[in-house]
PDB file of C-alpha atoms in Angstrom:
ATOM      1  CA  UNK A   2      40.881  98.055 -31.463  1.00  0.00           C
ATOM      2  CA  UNK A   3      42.208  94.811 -29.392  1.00  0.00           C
ATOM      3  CA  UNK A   4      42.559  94.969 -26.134  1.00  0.00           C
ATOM      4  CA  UNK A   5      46.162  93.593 -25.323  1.00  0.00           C
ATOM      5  CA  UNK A   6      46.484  90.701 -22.274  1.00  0.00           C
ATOM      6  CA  UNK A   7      48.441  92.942 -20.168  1.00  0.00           C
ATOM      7  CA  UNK A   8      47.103  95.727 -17.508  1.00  0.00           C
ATOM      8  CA  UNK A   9      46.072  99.196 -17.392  1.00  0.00           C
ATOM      9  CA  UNK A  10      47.241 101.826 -15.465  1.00  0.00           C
ATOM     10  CA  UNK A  11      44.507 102.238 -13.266  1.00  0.00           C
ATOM     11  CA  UNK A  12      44.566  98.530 -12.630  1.00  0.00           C
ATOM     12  CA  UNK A  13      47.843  98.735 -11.841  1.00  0.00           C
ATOM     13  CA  UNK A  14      47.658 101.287  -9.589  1.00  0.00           C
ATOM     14  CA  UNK A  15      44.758 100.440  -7.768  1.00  0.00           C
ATOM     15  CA  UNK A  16      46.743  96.627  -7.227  1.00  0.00           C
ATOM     16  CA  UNK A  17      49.679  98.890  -5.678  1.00  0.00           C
ATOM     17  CA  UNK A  18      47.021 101.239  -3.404  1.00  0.00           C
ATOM     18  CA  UNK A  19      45.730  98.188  -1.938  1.00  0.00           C
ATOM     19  CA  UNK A  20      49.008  96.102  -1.551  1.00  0.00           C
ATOM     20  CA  UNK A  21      49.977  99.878   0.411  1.00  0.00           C
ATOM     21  CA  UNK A  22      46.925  99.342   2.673  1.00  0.00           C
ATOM     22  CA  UNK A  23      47.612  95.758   3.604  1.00  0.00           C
ATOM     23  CA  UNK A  24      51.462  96.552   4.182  1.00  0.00           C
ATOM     24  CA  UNK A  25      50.205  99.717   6.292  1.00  0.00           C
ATOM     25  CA  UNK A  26      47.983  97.186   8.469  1.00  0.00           C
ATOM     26  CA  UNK A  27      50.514  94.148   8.953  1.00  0.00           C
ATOM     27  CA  UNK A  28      53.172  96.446  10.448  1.00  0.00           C
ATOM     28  CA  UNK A  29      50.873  98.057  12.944  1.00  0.00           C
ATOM     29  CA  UNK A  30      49.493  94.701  13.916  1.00  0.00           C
ATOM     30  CA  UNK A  31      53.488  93.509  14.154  1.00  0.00           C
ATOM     31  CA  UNK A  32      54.311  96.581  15.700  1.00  0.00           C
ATOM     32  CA  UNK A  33      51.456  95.835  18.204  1.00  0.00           C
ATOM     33  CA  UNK A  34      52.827  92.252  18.612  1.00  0.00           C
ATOM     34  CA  UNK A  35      56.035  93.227  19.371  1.00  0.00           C
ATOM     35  CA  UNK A  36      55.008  96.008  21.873  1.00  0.00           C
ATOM     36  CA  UNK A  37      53.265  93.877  23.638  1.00  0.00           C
ATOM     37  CA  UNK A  38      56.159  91.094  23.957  1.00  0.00           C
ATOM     38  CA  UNK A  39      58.400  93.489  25.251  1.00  0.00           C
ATOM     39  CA  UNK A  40      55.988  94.247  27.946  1.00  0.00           C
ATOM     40  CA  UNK A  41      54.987  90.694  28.845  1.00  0.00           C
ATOM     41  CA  UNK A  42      59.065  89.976  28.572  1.00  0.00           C
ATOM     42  CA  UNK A  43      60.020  93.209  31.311  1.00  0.00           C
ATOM     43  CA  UNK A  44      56.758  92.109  33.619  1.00  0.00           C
ATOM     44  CA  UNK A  45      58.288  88.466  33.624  1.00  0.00           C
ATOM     45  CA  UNK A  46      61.718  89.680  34.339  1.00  0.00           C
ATOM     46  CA  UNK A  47      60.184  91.106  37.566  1.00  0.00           C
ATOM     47  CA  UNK A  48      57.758  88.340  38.500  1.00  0.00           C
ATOM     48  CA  UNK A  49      60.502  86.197  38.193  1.00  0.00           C
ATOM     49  CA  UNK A  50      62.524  88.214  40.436  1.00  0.00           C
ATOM     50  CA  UNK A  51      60.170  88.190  42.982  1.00  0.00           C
ATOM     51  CA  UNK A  52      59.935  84.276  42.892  1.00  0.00           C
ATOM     52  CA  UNK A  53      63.658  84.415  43.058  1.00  0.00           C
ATOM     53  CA  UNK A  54      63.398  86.335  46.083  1.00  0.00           C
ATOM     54  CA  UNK A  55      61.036  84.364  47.711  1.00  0.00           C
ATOM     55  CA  UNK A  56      62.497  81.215  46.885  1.00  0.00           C
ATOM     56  CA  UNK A  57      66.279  81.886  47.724  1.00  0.00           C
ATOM     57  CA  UNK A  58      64.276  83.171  51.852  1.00  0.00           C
ATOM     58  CA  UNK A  59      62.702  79.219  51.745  1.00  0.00           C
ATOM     59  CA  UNK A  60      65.876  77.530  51.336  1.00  0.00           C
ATOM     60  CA  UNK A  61      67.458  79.504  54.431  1.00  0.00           C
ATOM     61  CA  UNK A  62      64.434  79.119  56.479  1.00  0.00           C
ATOM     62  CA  UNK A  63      64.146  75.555  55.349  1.00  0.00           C
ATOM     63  CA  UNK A  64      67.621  74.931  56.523  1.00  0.00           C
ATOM     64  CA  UNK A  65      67.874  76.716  59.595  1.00  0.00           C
ATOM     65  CA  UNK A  66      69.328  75.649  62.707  1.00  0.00           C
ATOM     66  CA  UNK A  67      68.597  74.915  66.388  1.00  0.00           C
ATOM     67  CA  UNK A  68      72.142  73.862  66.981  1.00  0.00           C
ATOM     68  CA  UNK A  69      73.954  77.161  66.817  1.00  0.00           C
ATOM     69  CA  UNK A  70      73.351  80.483  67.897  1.00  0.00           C
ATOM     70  CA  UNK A  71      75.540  83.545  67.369  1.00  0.00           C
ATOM     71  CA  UNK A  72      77.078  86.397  68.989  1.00  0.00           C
ATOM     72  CA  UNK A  73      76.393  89.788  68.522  1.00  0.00           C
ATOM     73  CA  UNK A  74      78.924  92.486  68.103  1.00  0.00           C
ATOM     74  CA  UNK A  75      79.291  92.702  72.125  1.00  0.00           C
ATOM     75  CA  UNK A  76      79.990  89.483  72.170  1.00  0.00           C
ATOM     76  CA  UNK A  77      76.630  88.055  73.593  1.00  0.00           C
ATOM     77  CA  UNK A  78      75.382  84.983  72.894  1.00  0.00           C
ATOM     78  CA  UNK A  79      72.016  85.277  70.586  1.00  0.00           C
ATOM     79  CA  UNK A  80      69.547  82.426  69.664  1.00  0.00           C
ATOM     80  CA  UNK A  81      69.651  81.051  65.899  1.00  0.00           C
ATOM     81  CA  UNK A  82      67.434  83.268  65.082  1.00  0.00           C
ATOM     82  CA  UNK A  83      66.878  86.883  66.548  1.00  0.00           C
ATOM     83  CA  UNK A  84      64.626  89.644  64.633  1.00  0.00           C
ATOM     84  CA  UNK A  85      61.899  92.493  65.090  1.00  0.00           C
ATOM     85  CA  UNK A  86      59.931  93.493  62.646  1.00  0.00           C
ATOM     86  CA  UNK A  87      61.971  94.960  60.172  1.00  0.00           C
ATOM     87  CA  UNK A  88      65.242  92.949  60.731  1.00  0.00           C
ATOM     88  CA  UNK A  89      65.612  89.283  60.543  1.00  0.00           C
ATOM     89  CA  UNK A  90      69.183  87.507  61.403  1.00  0.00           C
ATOM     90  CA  UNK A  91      69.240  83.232  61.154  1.00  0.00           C
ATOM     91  CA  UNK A  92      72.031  80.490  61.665  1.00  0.00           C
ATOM     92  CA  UNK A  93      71.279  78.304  59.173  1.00  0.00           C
ATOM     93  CA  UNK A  94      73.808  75.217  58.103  1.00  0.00           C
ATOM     94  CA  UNK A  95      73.905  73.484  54.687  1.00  0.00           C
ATOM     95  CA  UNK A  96      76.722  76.737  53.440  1.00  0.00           C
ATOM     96  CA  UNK A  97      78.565  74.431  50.734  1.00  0.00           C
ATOM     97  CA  UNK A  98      82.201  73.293  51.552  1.00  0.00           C
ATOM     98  CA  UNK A  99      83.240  71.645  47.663  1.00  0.00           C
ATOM     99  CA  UNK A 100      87.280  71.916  48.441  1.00  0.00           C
ATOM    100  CA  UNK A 101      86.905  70.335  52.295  1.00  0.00           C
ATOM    101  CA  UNK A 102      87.788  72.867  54.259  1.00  0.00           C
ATOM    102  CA  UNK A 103      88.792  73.240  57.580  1.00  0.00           C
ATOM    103  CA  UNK A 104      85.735  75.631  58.335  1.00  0.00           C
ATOM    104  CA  UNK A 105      82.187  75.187  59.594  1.00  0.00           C
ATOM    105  CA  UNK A 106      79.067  74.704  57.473  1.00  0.00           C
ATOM    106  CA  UNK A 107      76.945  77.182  59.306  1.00  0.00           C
ATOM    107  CA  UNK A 108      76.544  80.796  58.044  1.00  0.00           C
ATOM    108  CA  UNK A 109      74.695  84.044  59.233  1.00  0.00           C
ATOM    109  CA  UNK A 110      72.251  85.438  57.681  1.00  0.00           C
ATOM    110  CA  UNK A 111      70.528  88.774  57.851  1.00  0.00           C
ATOM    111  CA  UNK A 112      67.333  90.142  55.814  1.00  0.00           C
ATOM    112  CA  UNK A 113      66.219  93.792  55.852  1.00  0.00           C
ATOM    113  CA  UNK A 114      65.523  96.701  53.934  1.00  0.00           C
ATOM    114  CA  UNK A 115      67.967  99.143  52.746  1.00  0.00           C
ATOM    115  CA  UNK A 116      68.275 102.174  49.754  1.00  0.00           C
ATOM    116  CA  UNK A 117      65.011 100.768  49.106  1.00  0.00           C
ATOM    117  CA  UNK A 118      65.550  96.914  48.374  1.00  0.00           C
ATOM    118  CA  UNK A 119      65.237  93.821  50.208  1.00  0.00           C
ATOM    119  CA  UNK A 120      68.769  92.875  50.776  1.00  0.00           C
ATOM    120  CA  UNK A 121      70.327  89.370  52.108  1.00  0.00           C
ATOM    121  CA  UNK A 122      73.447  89.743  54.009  1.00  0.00           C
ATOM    122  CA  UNK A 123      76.038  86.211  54.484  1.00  0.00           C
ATOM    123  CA  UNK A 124      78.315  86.671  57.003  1.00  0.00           C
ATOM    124  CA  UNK A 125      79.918  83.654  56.683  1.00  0.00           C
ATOM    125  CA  UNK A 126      81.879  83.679  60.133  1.00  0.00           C
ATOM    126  CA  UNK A 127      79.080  83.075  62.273  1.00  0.00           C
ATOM    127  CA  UNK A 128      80.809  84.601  65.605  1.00  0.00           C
ATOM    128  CA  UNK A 129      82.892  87.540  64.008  1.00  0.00           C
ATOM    129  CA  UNK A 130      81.167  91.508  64.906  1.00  0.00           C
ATOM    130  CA  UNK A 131      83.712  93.071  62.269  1.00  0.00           C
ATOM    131  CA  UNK A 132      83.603  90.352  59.584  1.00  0.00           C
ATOM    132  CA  UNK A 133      85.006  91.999  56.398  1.00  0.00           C
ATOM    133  CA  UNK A 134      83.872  89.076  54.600  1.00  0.00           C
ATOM    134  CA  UNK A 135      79.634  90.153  54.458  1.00  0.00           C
ATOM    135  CA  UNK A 136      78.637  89.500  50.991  1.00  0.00           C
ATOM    136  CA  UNK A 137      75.414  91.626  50.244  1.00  0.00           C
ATOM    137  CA  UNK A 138      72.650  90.749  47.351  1.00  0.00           C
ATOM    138  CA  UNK A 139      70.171  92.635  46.458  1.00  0.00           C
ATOM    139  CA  UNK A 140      66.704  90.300  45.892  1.00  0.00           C
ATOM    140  CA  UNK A 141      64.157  92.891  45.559  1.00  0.00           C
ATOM    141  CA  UNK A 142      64.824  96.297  44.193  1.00  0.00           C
ATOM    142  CA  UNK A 143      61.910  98.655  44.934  1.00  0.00           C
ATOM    143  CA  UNK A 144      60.760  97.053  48.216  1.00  0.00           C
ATOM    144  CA  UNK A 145      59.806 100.164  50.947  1.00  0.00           C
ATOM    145  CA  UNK A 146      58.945  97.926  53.703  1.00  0.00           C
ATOM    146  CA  UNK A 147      58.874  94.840  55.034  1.00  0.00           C
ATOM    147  CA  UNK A 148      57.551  93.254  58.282  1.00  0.00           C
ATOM    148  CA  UNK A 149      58.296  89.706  60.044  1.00  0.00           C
ATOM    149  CA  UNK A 150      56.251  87.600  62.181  1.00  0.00           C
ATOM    150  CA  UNK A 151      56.495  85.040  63.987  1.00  0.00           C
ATOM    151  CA  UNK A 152      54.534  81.970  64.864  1.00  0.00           C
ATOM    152  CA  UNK A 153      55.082  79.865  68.072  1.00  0.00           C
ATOM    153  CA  UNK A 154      51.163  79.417  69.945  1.00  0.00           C
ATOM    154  CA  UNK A 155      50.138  83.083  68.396  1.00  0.00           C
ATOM    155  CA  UNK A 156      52.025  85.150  66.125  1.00  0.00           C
ATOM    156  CA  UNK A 157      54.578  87.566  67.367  1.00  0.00           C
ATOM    157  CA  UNK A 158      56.427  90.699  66.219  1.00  0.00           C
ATOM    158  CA  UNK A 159      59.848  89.773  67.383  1.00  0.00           C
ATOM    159  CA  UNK A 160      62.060  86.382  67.920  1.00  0.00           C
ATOM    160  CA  UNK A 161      62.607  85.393  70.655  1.00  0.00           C
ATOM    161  CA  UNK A 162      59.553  86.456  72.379  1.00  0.00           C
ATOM    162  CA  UNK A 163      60.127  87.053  76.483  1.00  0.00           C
ATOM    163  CA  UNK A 164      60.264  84.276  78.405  1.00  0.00           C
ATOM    164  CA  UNK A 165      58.248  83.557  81.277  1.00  0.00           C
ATOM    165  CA  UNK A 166      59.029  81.394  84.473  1.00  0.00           C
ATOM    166  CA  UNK A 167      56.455  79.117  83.235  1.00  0.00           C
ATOM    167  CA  UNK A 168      56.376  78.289  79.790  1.00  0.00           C
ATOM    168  CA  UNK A 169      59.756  77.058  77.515  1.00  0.00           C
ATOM    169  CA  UNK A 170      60.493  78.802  74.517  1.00  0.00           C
ATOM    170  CA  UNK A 171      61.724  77.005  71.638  1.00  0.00           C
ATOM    171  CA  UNK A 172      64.730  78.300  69.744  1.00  0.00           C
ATOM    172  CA  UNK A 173      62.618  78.562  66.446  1.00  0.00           C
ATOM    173  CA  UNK A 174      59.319  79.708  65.683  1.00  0.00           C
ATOM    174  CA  UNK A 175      57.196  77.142  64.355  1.00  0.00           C
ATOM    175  CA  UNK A 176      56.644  79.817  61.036  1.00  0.00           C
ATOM    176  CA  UNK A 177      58.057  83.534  59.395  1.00  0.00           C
ATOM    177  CA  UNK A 178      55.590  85.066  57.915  1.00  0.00           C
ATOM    178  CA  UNK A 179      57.117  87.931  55.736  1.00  0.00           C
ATOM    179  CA  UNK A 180      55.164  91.145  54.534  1.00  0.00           C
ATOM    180  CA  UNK A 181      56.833  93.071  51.798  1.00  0.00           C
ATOM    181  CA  UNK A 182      55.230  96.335  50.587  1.00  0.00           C
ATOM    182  CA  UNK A 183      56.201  97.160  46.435  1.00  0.00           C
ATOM    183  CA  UNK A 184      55.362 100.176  44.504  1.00  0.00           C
ATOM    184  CA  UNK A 185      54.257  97.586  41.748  1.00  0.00           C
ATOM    185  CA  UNK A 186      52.568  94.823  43.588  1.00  0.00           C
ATOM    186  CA  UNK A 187      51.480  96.242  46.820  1.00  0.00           C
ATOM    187  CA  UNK A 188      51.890  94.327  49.501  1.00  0.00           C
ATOM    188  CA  UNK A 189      53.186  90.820  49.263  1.00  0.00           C
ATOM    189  CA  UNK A 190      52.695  88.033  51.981  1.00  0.00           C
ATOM    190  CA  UNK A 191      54.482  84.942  52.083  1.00  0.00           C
ATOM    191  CA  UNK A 192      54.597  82.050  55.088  1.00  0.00           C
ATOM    192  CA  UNK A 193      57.605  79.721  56.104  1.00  0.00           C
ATOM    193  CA  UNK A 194      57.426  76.660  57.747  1.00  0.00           C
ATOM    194  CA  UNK A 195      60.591  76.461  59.760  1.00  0.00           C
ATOM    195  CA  UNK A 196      62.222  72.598  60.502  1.00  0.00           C
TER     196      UNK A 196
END
């Protein structure tokens, strides 16, 4: 009897058991790979939120102003920048003006934490107690605390710190220091050089 140039049956199914196996294998290692990049995507998302957070505090610190205080909601005048530990409120200038205006270029603005998020407040009427105009953004979701300090010879828990009959206190601290505390990260120090 000749033997024909085709295959068996048992060669054929023994091609088909193994081309199952290797199929089997490549989707759980592309099942793995995509697991994984969904991860590494969602843990970027929030690192990058983070930095966002971070970087949107430098530019207001970096721009803050000596020039212009504020006034509270009684109507007393405040320094540029006035905080305690948990609050921070700044002057800064620099608030864009693209159609010209007739307005000023300062703006308010207030950091602290509320429903569990570090929120910035912009009150862009610097003097007004009952400004309807407050636009609120949440930067960190998750935040539980977070803690200022402040550096002028030492660092300090609040801004401004006493005054004394014989030393001058300047209207900004030399630094912030910020201290945020996150269920993910723990806590999370940053420094800012003020101008």
């Amino acid at each position: 009897m000749t033997r024909g140039g085709g295959f068996t049956l048992i060669e054929l199914l023994v091609a088909v058991a193994i081309f199952a196996v290797v199929s089997v294998i490549a989707y759980g290692g592309l099942t793995t790979v995509m697991d994984t990049r969904e991860r590494v995507d969602t843990e970027t998302a929030r690192l990058a939120s983070v930095q966002t957070a971070f970087t949107v505090m430098a530019r207001d610190f970096r721009s803050a102003t000596p020039l212009r205080g504020y006034r509270d909601r009684r109507g007393d005048p405040q320094v540029p920048l006035h905080a305690d530990d948990e609050t921070l409120m700044l002057v800064h200038g620099g608030r864009p003006n693209p159609l010209g205006r007739r307005r000023s270029h300062f703006e308010r603005i207030a950091y602290a934490v509320r429903d569990g998020a570090l929120v910035r407040e912009r009150h862009t009427m610097v003097d007004s107690p009952y400004e309807p105009q407050v636009a609120r953004t949440v930067l960190l979701d998750g935040v539980t605390e977070v803690r200022f300090r402040f550096l002028l010879d030492d660092w300090r828990a609040t801004w401004p710190p006493p005054a004394s009959a014989d030393t001058e206190v300047p209207v900004l601290p030399r630094a912030v220091a910020i201290r945020l505390r996150h269920p993910d990260y723990g806590v999370l120090r940053r420094v800012f050089l003020l101008p």
